[in-house]
């Protein structure tokens, strides 16, 4: 049966489906072979699609490999462009080195003729994502048929290299690999072995365009005859109706550019919207930035850092409340619970400002049990020890769960007239302990 071939990153008439970098990502597990045109993933697009690449595309590709389907990657020489893949090469840049003339790399001989030289080599492969999802000892692992057998350290993950592509300096610039999971009573006496599909990394072409090179890959996979290139004078031979067709194509291209621009604008709008969901599951700098963006959306355009980077996370000004001048943030995300030490740190920032005779409110933003579904874990996310509550009450610290910030954002998006800056300022200023925007 013919294999179903999809291409991610460029359009190809000889593929069953072509998906652009700006389009929603379909479930790649529905194809047999996925060809990825990484050189056309530009830095600007990477920034726009970063969350989708890491959360959706990477997972789909992982599922393909677990289903023993194949992935072919045309490599980029930009490490940032590579790192969202479930397995990716760690590369070192070097001065360009010619390809090693080494026939017998079938089925890739035709493709490799398009590569004259490379300015990188592969140092190693990073497969931590694979390990995180398959090792039963990992907190992120998912249940597979071998998971129960592989528990109690009876698990071993290895990368098997089926083919290496080298330059004249004998440095690896491409490879065909797959991962093997051995499980059971010890590595040497395992009860079973799981073998993934292949992921092939090919060096980028230098003699033809990326699209032409991928056409060669698809033709190789389908067994199609590789077409001889046309002579340069062919385009000068006119045919009836050809001019009209070309004009229509040009108009469609202009229409396409307009549509692509509209898609980019919608994608930016979508990214700006969905980033608020990070309030529910992130920690560290991503959570701090999510809190900042949410408060800006809620009308606190002045939210900023006043002092050094390693001190309080953010500062807001009170414009509708007289008893405070500033609100200082301590922001903490935790897989389980935050601690009294986090509250004392928040109070330390308040005391610093009080020493400068500035009336200041401590705001402790907490994202407890961050990886649990908030629809099922609200009580846990709002649960604090009695000594923490007493500490916050006696020092008038506002404990603000991050999901309450998201509540305010959602209500404002719905057009709720009660969600104003004045409402939020009063809620924070009057809170002594737990603060909930969702309660009157």
Short mmCIF file of C-alpha atoms in Angstrom, two decimals:
data_model
loop_
_atom_site.label_atom_id
_atom_site.label_comp_id
_atom_site.label_asym_id
_atom_site.label_seq_id
_atom_site.Cartn_x
_atom_site.Cartn_y
_atom_site.Cartn_z
CA UNK A 1 0.00 0.00 0.00
CA UNK A 2 1.32 3.47 -0.88
CA UNK A 3 2.58 5.51 2.04
CA UNK A 4 0.76 8.72 2.91
CA UNK A 5 3.33 11.53 2.79
CA UNK A 6 2.83 14.96 4.33
CA UNK A 7 5.17 17.96 4.20
CA UNK A 8 5.43 20.57 6.95
CA UNK A 9 6.85 23.94 5.93
CA UNK A 10 6.37 24.16 2.15
CA UNK A 11 3.89 23.26 -0.59
CA UNK A 12 4.44 20.20 -2.79
CA UNK A 13 2.06 18.83 -5.42
CA UNK A 14 3.57 15.34 -5.16
CA UNK A 15 2.77 15.09 -1.42
CA UNK A 16 -0.63 14.02 -0.08
CA UNK A 17 -0.82 17.11 2.15
CA UNK A 18 1.27 20.28 2.59
CA UNK A 19 1.08 22.27 5.82
CA UNK A 20 2.55 25.77 6.12
CA UNK A 21 4.31 27.02 9.24
CA UNK A 22 1.45 29.50 9.77
CA UNK A 23 -1.39 26.99 9.49
CA UNK A 24 -2.97 25.10 12.40
CA UNK A 25 -1.05 21.86 12.90
CA UNK A 26 -3.04 18.71 12.05
CA UNK A 27 -2.39 15.43 13.85
CA UNK A 28 0.69 14.20 12.00
CA UNK A 29 -0.02 10.64 13.17
CA UNK A 30 -2.56 10.45 10.34
CA UNK A 31 0.26 10.19 7.80
CA UNK A 32 2.94 7.51 7.33
CA UNK A 33 5.86 9.83 6.58
CA UNK A 34 6.27 13.47 7.59
CA UNK A 35 8.88 15.59 5.79
CA UNK A 36 9.83 18.77 7.70
CA UNK A 37 11.27 21.78 5.86
CA UNK A 38 13.05 23.43 8.80
CA UNK A 39 15.10 26.00 6.83
CA UNK A 40 11.85 27.81 5.94
CA UNK A 41 10.90 28.15 9.61
CA UNK A 42 12.06 31.72 10.12
CA UNK A 43 12.89 33.19 13.54
CA UNK A 44 9.90 35.55 13.36
CA UNK A 45 7.51 32.67 12.65
CA UNK A 46 9.17 30.59 15.38
CA UNK A 47 8.38 33.30 17.93
CA UNK A 48 4.75 33.45 16.79
CA UNK A 49 4.24 29.66 16.76
CA UNK A 50 6.56 28.69 19.63
CA UNK A 51 3.83 27.50 21.98
CA UNK A 52 2.08 25.53 19.22
CA UNK A 53 5.36 23.94 18.13
CA UNK A 54 6.37 22.84 21.62
CA UNK A 55 2.92 21.78 22.84
CA UNK A 56 1.28 20.41 19.68
CA UNK A 57 3.67 19.73 16.79
CA UNK A 58 6.35 18.14 18.99
CA UNK A 59 3.76 15.85 20.59
CA UNK A 60 2.30 14.82 17.23
CA UNK A 61 5.77 13.92 15.94
CA UNK A 62 6.51 11.97 19.13
CA UNK A 63 3.25 10.04 18.63
CA UNK A 64 4.31 9.25 15.05
CA UNK A 65 7.59 7.76 16.24
CA UNK A 66 5.80 5.79 18.97
CA UNK A 67 3.48 4.44 16.23
CA UNK A 68 6.62 3.39 14.31
CA UNK A 69 6.04 5.90 11.54
CA UNK A 70 8.86 7.85 9.91
CA UNK A 71 9.95 11.49 10.02
CA UNK A 72 12.42 13.17 7.66
CA UNK A 73 13.91 16.51 8.69
CA UNK A 74 15.73 18.90 6.38
CA UNK A 75 18.06 20.50 8.89
CA UNK A 76 18.47 24.17 9.68
CA UNK A 77 21.83 25.48 10.81
CA UNK A 78 20.08 27.52 13.52
CA UNK A 79 19.99 25.58 16.80
CA UNK A 80 16.90 27.49 17.98
CA UNK A 81 14.97 26.18 14.98
CA UNK A 82 15.86 22.57 15.87
CA UNK A 83 15.14 22.49 19.58
CA UNK A 84 11.34 22.02 19.50
CA UNK A 85 11.64 18.55 17.92
CA UNK A 86 11.16 15.53 20.24
CA UNK A 87 14.66 14.37 19.25
CA UNK A 88 17.00 16.97 17.84
CA UNK A 89 20.69 17.26 16.95
CA UNK A 90 22.94 19.54 18.96
CA UNK A 91 25.13 21.22 16.35
CA UNK A 92 28.42 23.09 16.30
CA UNK A 93 29.01 25.71 13.61
CA UNK A 94 32.25 25.46 11.59
CA UNK A 95 33.70 26.87 8.39
CA UNK A 96 32.03 25.22 5.37
CA UNK A 97 33.34 21.71 4.67
CA UNK A 98 32.67 19.76 1.46
CA UNK A 99 30.46 16.69 1.49
CA UNK A 100 32.19 13.35 1.65
CA UNK A 101 31.82 11.51 -1.66
CA UNK A 102 30.32 8.35 -0.25
CA UNK A 103 27.86 6.52 -2.43
CA UNK A 104 25.61 3.86 -1.04
CA UNK A 105 23.58 6.14 1.23
CA UNK A 106 20.47 4.87 -0.48
CA UNK A 107 17.75 5.93 -0.58
CA UNK A 108 19.29 9.39 -0.20
CA UNK A 109 21.91 9.40 -2.99
CA UNK A 110 19.81 11.63 -5.27
CA UNK A 111 19.11 14.10 -2.46
CA UNK A 112 22.72 14.25 -1.27
CA UNK A 113 23.83 15.33 -4.76
CA UNK A 114 22.10 18.64 -3.98
CA UNK A 115 24.42 19.24 -1.00
CA UNK A 116 27.86 20.63 -1.82
CA UNK A 117 29.07 21.64 1.65
CA UNK A 118 27.97 22.14 5.25
CA UNK A 119 28.91 24.70 7.91
CA UNK A 120 28.04 22.60 10.97
CA UNK A 121 28.44 19.14 12.44
CA UNK A 122 26.27 17.15 14.83
CA UNK A 123 27.81 16.77 18.29
CA UNK A 124 25.05 14.67 19.84
CA UNK A 125 21.31 14.09 19.92
CA UNK A 126 19.05 15.44 22.64
CA UNK A 127 16.29 12.98 23.53
CA UNK A 128 15.23 14.24 26.97
CA UNK A 129 11.66 14.78 25.79
CA UNK A 130 11.39 11.10 24.77
CA UNK A 131 12.80 10.04 28.12
CA UNK A 132 10.41 12.28 30.07
CA UNK A 133 7.34 10.72 28.44
CA UNK A 134 8.46 7.07 28.46
CA UNK A 135 10.53 6.56 31.63
CA UNK A 136 8.19 5.33 34.42
CA UNK A 137 10.37 7.17 36.94
CA UNK A 138 9.59 10.53 35.29
CA UNK A 139 6.68 12.52 36.73
CA UNK A 140 5.64 13.35 33.15
CA UNK A 141 5.56 9.74 31.94
CA UNK A 142 2.53 8.35 30.17
CA UNK A 143 1.25 4.80 30.31
CA UNK A 144 2.36 2.52 27.50
CA UNK A 145 2.10 -1.24 27.30
CA UNK A 146 5.63 -1.57 28.68
CA UNK A 147 5.25 0.94 31.54
CA UNK A 148 4.24 -1.51 34.27
CA UNK A 149 6.99 -3.95 33.31
CA UNK A 150 9.56 -1.14 33.14
CA UNK A 151 8.91 0.15 36.65
CA UNK A 152 11.42 -0.18 39.50
CA UNK A 153 14.32 0.97 37.30
CA UNK A 154 13.87 -1.82 34.72
CA UNK A 155 14.02 0.73 31.90
CA UNK A 156 16.76 1.66 29.43
CA UNK A 157 16.54 4.14 26.55
CA UNK A 158 19.08 4.04 23.73
CA UNK A 159 19.51 5.76 20.37
CA UNK A 160 20.29 3.45 17.45
CA UNK A 161 22.01 5.01 14.44
CA UNK A 162 21.13 3.26 11.18
CA UNK A 163 22.96 5.62 8.84
CA UNK A 164 25.47 8.47 9.16
CA UNK A 165 26.14 11.20 6.60
CA UNK A 166 29.58 12.80 6.93
CA UNK A 167 31.66 15.62 5.50
CA UNK A 168 35.25 15.23 4.29
CA UNK A 169 36.47 15.89 7.84
CA UNK A 170 34.57 12.74 8.92
CA UNK A 171 32.17 14.85 10.97
CA UNK A 172 28.54 13.72 11.12
CA UNK A 173 26.20 16.16 9.35
CA UNK A 174 23.16 13.93 9.03
CA UNK A 175 21.83 10.63 10.31
CA UNK A 176 18.97 8.19 10.33
CA UNK A 177 18.18 7.20 13.92
CA UNK A 178 15.50 5.66 16.09
CA UNK A 179 15.16 5.07 19.80
CA UNK A 180 14.96 1.72 21.52
CA UNK A 181 13.38 1.12 24.93
CA UNK A 182 14.42 -2.04 26.73
CA UNK A 183 12.36 -2.99 29.73
CA UNK A 184 11.95 -5.80 32.25
CA UNK A 185 14.21 -7.58 34.72
CA UNK A 186 17.43 -5.71 34.06
CA UNK A 187 18.80 -4.36 30.81
CA UNK A 188 20.63 -7.57 29.87
CA UNK A 189 17.64 -9.81 30.56
CA UNK A 190 14.82 -7.58 29.46
CA UNK A 191 11.34 -8.93 28.99
CA UNK A 192 10.85 -6.93 25.88
CA UNK A 193 12.02 -4.21 23.54
CA UNK A 194 10.17 -1.31 21.95
CA UNK A 195 11.61 0.15 18.73
CA UNK A 196 10.38 3.50 17.40
CA UNK A 197 9.97 4.70 13.86
CA UNK A 198 12.90 6.33 12.07
CA UNK A 199 13.71 10.03 12.20
CA UNK A 200 16.16 11.04 9.46
CA UNK A 201 18.11 14.29 9.57
CA UNK A 202 19.35 15.47 6.16
CA UNK A 203 21.79 18.36 5.61
CA UNK A 204 20.25 21.40 3.86
CA UNK A 205 20.70 21.55 0.07
CA UNK A 206 23.04 24.11 -1.48
CA UNK A 207 22.69 23.38 -5.21
CA UNK A 208 18.89 23.60 -5.49
CA UNK A 209 16.05 25.23 -3.56
CA UNK A 210 14.65 23.59 -0.44
CA UNK A 211 11.41 22.87 -2.28
CA UNK A 212 13.22 21.14 -5.15
CA UNK A 213 15.23 19.08 -2.70
CA UNK A 214 12.09 17.95 -0.87
CA UNK A 215 10.50 17.02 -4.20
CA UNK A 216 13.47 14.67 -4.64
CA UNK A 217 12.83 13.19 -1.19
CA UNK A 218 9.16 12.59 -2.00
CA UNK A 219 9.99 11.09 -5.39
CA UNK A 220 12.48 8.79 -3.69
CA UNK A 221 9.85 7.68 -1.17
CA UNK A 222 7.18 7.09 -3.81
CA UNK A 223 9.52 5.53 -6.35
CA UNK A 224 8.66 8.22 -8.92
CA UNK A 225 11.04 8.82 -11.77
CA UNK A 226 13.35 11.76 -11.06
CA UNK A 227 12.69 14.27 -13.83
CA UNK A 228 15.48 15.68 -15.95
CA UNK A 229 15.74 19.49 -15.53
CA UNK A 230 14.38 21.48 -18.48
CA UNK A 231 16.79 23.45 -20.75
CA UNK A 232 16.99 27.22 -20.12
CA UNK A 233 15.31 28.13 -23.45
CA UNK A 234 12.08 26.20 -22.70
CA UNK A 235 10.46 29.17 -20.91
CA UNK A 236 10.90 31.30 -24.05
CA UNK A 237 8.57 29.08 -26.10
CA UNK A 238 5.13 30.73 -26.04
CA UNK A 239 1.86 28.80 -26.06
CA UNK A 240 -1.72 30.03 -26.66
CA UNK A 241 -3.42 30.96 -23.37
CA UNK A 242 -0.19 30.73 -21.36
CA UNK A 243 0.02 34.49 -20.76
CA UNK A 244 -3.54 34.58 -19.42
CA UNK A 245 -2.83 31.67 -17.07
CA UNK A 246 0.33 33.35 -15.79
CA UNK A 247 -1.57 36.57 -15.09
CA UNK A 248 -4.19 34.61 -13.14
CA UNK A 249 -1.45 32.88 -11.17
CA UNK A 250 0.13 36.24 -10.34
CA UNK A 251 -3.24 37.57 -9.15
CA UNK A 252 -3.76 34.48 -7.01
CA UNK A 253 -0.27 34.96 -5.56
CA UNK A 254 -1.18 38.54 -4.63
CA UNK A 255 -4.42 37.29 -3.07
CA UNK A 256 -2.44 34.63 -1.23
CA UNK A 257 -0.05 37.23 0.20
CA UNK A 258 -3.02 39.20 1.50
CA UNK A 259 -4.56 36.08 3.05
CA UNK A 260 -1.23 35.07 4.60
CA UNK A 261 -0.92 38.53 6.13
CA UNK A 262 -4.45 38.24 7.53
CA UNK A 263 -3.61 34.80 8.94
CA UNK A 264 -0.46 36.21 10.54
CA UNK A 265 -2.47 39.00 12.14
CA UNK A 266 -5.06 36.52 13.42
CA UNK A 267 -2.28 34.25 14.68
CA UNK A 268 -0.76 37.17 16.59
CA UNK A 269 -4.19 37.99 18.02
CA UNK A 270 -4.63 34.35 19.01
CA UNK A 271 -1.18 34.15 20.62
CA UNK A 272 -1.84 37.33 22.60
CA UNK A 273 -5.07 35.80 23.85
CA UNK A 274 -3.99 32.25 24.70
CA UNK A 275 -0.88 33.44 26.55
CA UNK A 276 -3.19 34.36 29.44
CA UNK A 277 -3.67 30.62 30.02
CA UNK A 278 -0.06 30.50 31.17
CA UNK A 279 -1.33 31.96 34.44
CA UNK A 280 -2.62 28.47 35.21
CA UNK A 281 0.44 26.27 34.68
CA UNK A 282 3.75 28.17 34.48
CA UNK A 283 6.30 29.14 37.09
CA UNK A 284 9.40 31.35 37.24
CA UNK A 285 9.91 33.98 34.53
CA UNK A 286 7.05 32.73 32.27
CA UNK A 287 4.59 33.12 35.18
CA UNK A 288 6.01 36.53 36.08
CA UNK A 289 5.55 37.69 32.48
CA UNK A 290 2.03 36.27 32.34
CA UNK A 291 1.09 38.22 35.48
CA UNK A 292 2.59 41.41 34.01
CA UNK A 293 0.71 40.99 30.71
CA UNK A 294 -2.56 40.29 32.53
CA UNK A 295 -2.28 43.36 34.74
CA UNK A 296 -1.46 45.52 31.71
CA UNK A 297 -4.61 44.19 30.05
CA UNK A 298 -6.57 44.98 33.22
CA UNK A 299 -5.50 48.63 33.04
CA UNK A 300 -2.23 48.72 35.00
CA UNK A 301 -0.11 49.99 32.13
CA UNK A 302 2.58 51.24 34.52
CA UNK A 303 3.43 47.79 35.97
CA UNK A 304 7.21 47.55 35.96
CA UNK A 305 10.37 46.88 37.92
CA UNK A 306 11.62 49.87 39.92
CA UNK A 307 14.65 48.32 41.57
CA UNK A 308 17.18 45.64 40.60
CA UNK A 309 16.18 42.52 38.65
CA UNK A 310 16.75 40.17 41.59
CA UNK A 311 14.38 42.00 43.96
CA UNK A 312 10.56 42.20 43.83
CA UNK A 313 9.00 40.82 40.64
CA UNK A 314 6.75 43.77 39.69
CA UNK A 315 5.43 47.06 41.09
CA UNK A 316 2.08 48.77 40.49
CA UNK A 317 0.83 52.18 41.63
CA UNK A 318 -2.47 52.73 43.45
CA UNK A 319 -4.46 55.50 41.76
CA UNK A 320 -7.88 54.95 43.38
CA UNK A 321 -6.82 53.91 46.90
CA UNK A 322 -5.34 56.41 49.36
CA UNK A 323 -3.87 54.10 52.00
CA UNK A 324 -1.18 52.70 49.67
CA UNK A 325 1.20 54.19 47.13
CA UNK A 326 2.67 51.00 45.69
CA UNK A 327 1.86 47.32 45.39
CA UNK A 328 4.89 45.00 45.23
CA UNK A 329 4.64 41.50 43.78
CA UNK A 330 6.23 38.25 44.83
CA UNK A 331 5.20 35.61 42.27
CA UNK A 332 5.61 31.89 42.83
CA UNK A 333 4.54 28.80 40.91
CA UNK A 334 4.89 25.36 42.46
CA UNK A 335 4.19 21.76 41.43
CA UNK A 336 2.63 21.27 44.85
CA UNK A 337 2.42 23.99 47.56
CA UNK A 338 4.10 27.33 48.03
CA UNK A 339 5.61 28.00 51.46
CA UNK A 340 5.75 30.46 54.34
CA UNK A 341 9.22 31.45 53.11
CA UNK A 342 7.63 32.85 49.94
CA UNK A 343 5.29 35.01 52.04
CA UNK A 344 8.16 36.27 54.20
CA UNK A 345 10.01 37.24 51.02
CA UNK A 346 6.98 39.25 49.92
CA UNK A 347 6.91 41.01 53.29
CA UNK A 348 10.64 41.77 52.97
CA UNK A 349 9.95 43.79 49.80
CA UNK A 350 7.22 45.71 51.64
CA UNK A 351 9.60 46.55 54.51
CA UNK A 352 12.21 47.82 52.04
CA UNK A 353 9.73 50.34 50.66
CA UNK A 354 8.42 51.28 54.11
CA UNK A 355 11.98 52.23 55.11
CA UNK A 356 11.80 54.80 52.31
CA UNK A 357 8.50 56.08 53.76
CA UNK A 358 6.44 54.66 50.89
CA UNK A 359 3.11 53.08 51.84
CA UNK A 360 3.26 49.69 50.18
CA UNK A 361 0.99 46.65 49.84
CA UNK A 362 2.46 43.17 49.54
CA UNK A 363 0.89 41.07 46.77
CA UNK A 364 1.79 37.37 46.80
CA UNK A 365 0.69 35.76 43.53
CA UNK A 366 0.64 32.00 43.92
CA UNK A 367 0.20 29.21 41.38
CA UNK A 368 0.04 26.07 43.52
CA UNK A 369 -0.45 22.60 42.03
CA UNK A 370 0.24 24.26 38.69
CA UNK A 371 0.22 21.08 36.58
CA UNK A 372 -3.17 19.87 37.84
CA UNK A 373 -6.32 20.72 35.90
CA UNK A 374 -7.62 23.91 37.61
CA UNK A 375 -11.20 22.84 36.94
CA UNK A 376 -10.61 20.00 39.41
CA UNK A 377 -8.04 21.51 41.77
CA UNK A 378 -9.38 24.96 42.75
CA UNK A 379 -9.66 24.05 46.43
CA UNK A 380 -6.07 22.78 46.53
CA UNK A 381 -4.86 25.90 44.71
CA UNK A 382 -6.52 28.09 47.36
CA UNK A 383 -5.49 26.02 50.38
CA UNK A 384 -2.88 27.50 52.74
CA UNK A 385 -1.60 26.46 56.16
CA UNK A 386 -3.00 28.32 59.17
CA UNK A 387 0.39 29.85 60.01
CA UNK A 388 0.59 31.22 56.45
CA UNK A 389 -2.88 32.75 56.68
CA UNK A 390 -2.08 34.28 60.10
CA UNK A 391 1.20 35.66 58.75
CA UNK A 392 -0.56 37.26 55.78
CA UNK A 393 -3.39 38.65 57.92
CA UNK A 394 -1.13 40.26 60.54
CA UNK A 395 1.01 41.88 57.83
CA UNK A 396 -1.93 42.70 55.54
CA UNK A 397 -0.46 40.73 52.63
CA UNK A 398 -2.78 40.01 49.71
CA UNK A 399 -2.57 36.33 48.67
CA UNK A 400 -3.75 36.35 45.06
CA UNK A 401 -4.08 32.96 43.27
CA UNK A 402 -3.10 33.29 39.63
CA UNK A 403 -6.38 31.71 38.48
CA UNK A 404 -8.20 34.68 40.04
CA UNK A 405 -6.18 36.99 37.79
CA UNK A 406 -7.30 34.87 34.82
CA UNK A 407 -10.90 35.16 36.08
CA UNK A 408 -10.62 38.97 35.90
CA UNK A 409 -9.12 38.77 32.40
CA UNK A 410 -11.89 36.48 31.16
CA UNK A 411 -14.62 38.67 32.65
CA UNK A 412 -13.13 41.77 31.05
CA UNK A 413 -12.96 39.95 27.70
CA UNK A 414 -16.66 39.19 28.13
CA UNK A 415 -17.33 42.90 28.68
CA UNK A 416 -18.14 42.71 32.39
CA UNK A 417 -18.38 46.41 33.44
CA UNK A 418 -17.51 45.59 37.07
CA UNK A 419 -13.95 44.54 36.23
CA UNK A 420 -12.23 47.91 36.44
CA UNK A 421 -8.90 49.08 37.72
CA UNK A 422 -10.64 50.68 40.70
CA UNK A 423 -12.35 47.38 41.55
CA UNK A 424 -9.05 45.47 41.41
CA UNK A 425 -7.18 48.10 43.44
CA UNK A 426 -9.82 47.99 46.18
CA UNK A 427 -9.83 44.19 46.24
CA UNK A 428 -6.05 44.06 46.64
CA UNK A 429 -5.84 46.95 49.13
CA UNK A 430 -8.53 45.50 51.41
CA UNK A 431 -7.28 41.91 51.30
CA UNK A 432 -5.64 40.50 54.42
CA UNK A 433 -4.91 36.95 53.33
CA UNK A 434 -6.71 35.25 50.45
CA UNK A 435 -8.02 37.63 47.75
CA UNK A 436 -10.66 36.56 45.24
CA UNK A 437 -11.78 38.76 42.36
CA UNK A 438 -14.57 36.25 41.72
CA UNK A 439 -16.33 37.08 45.00
CA UNK A 440 -18.25 40.31 45.64
#
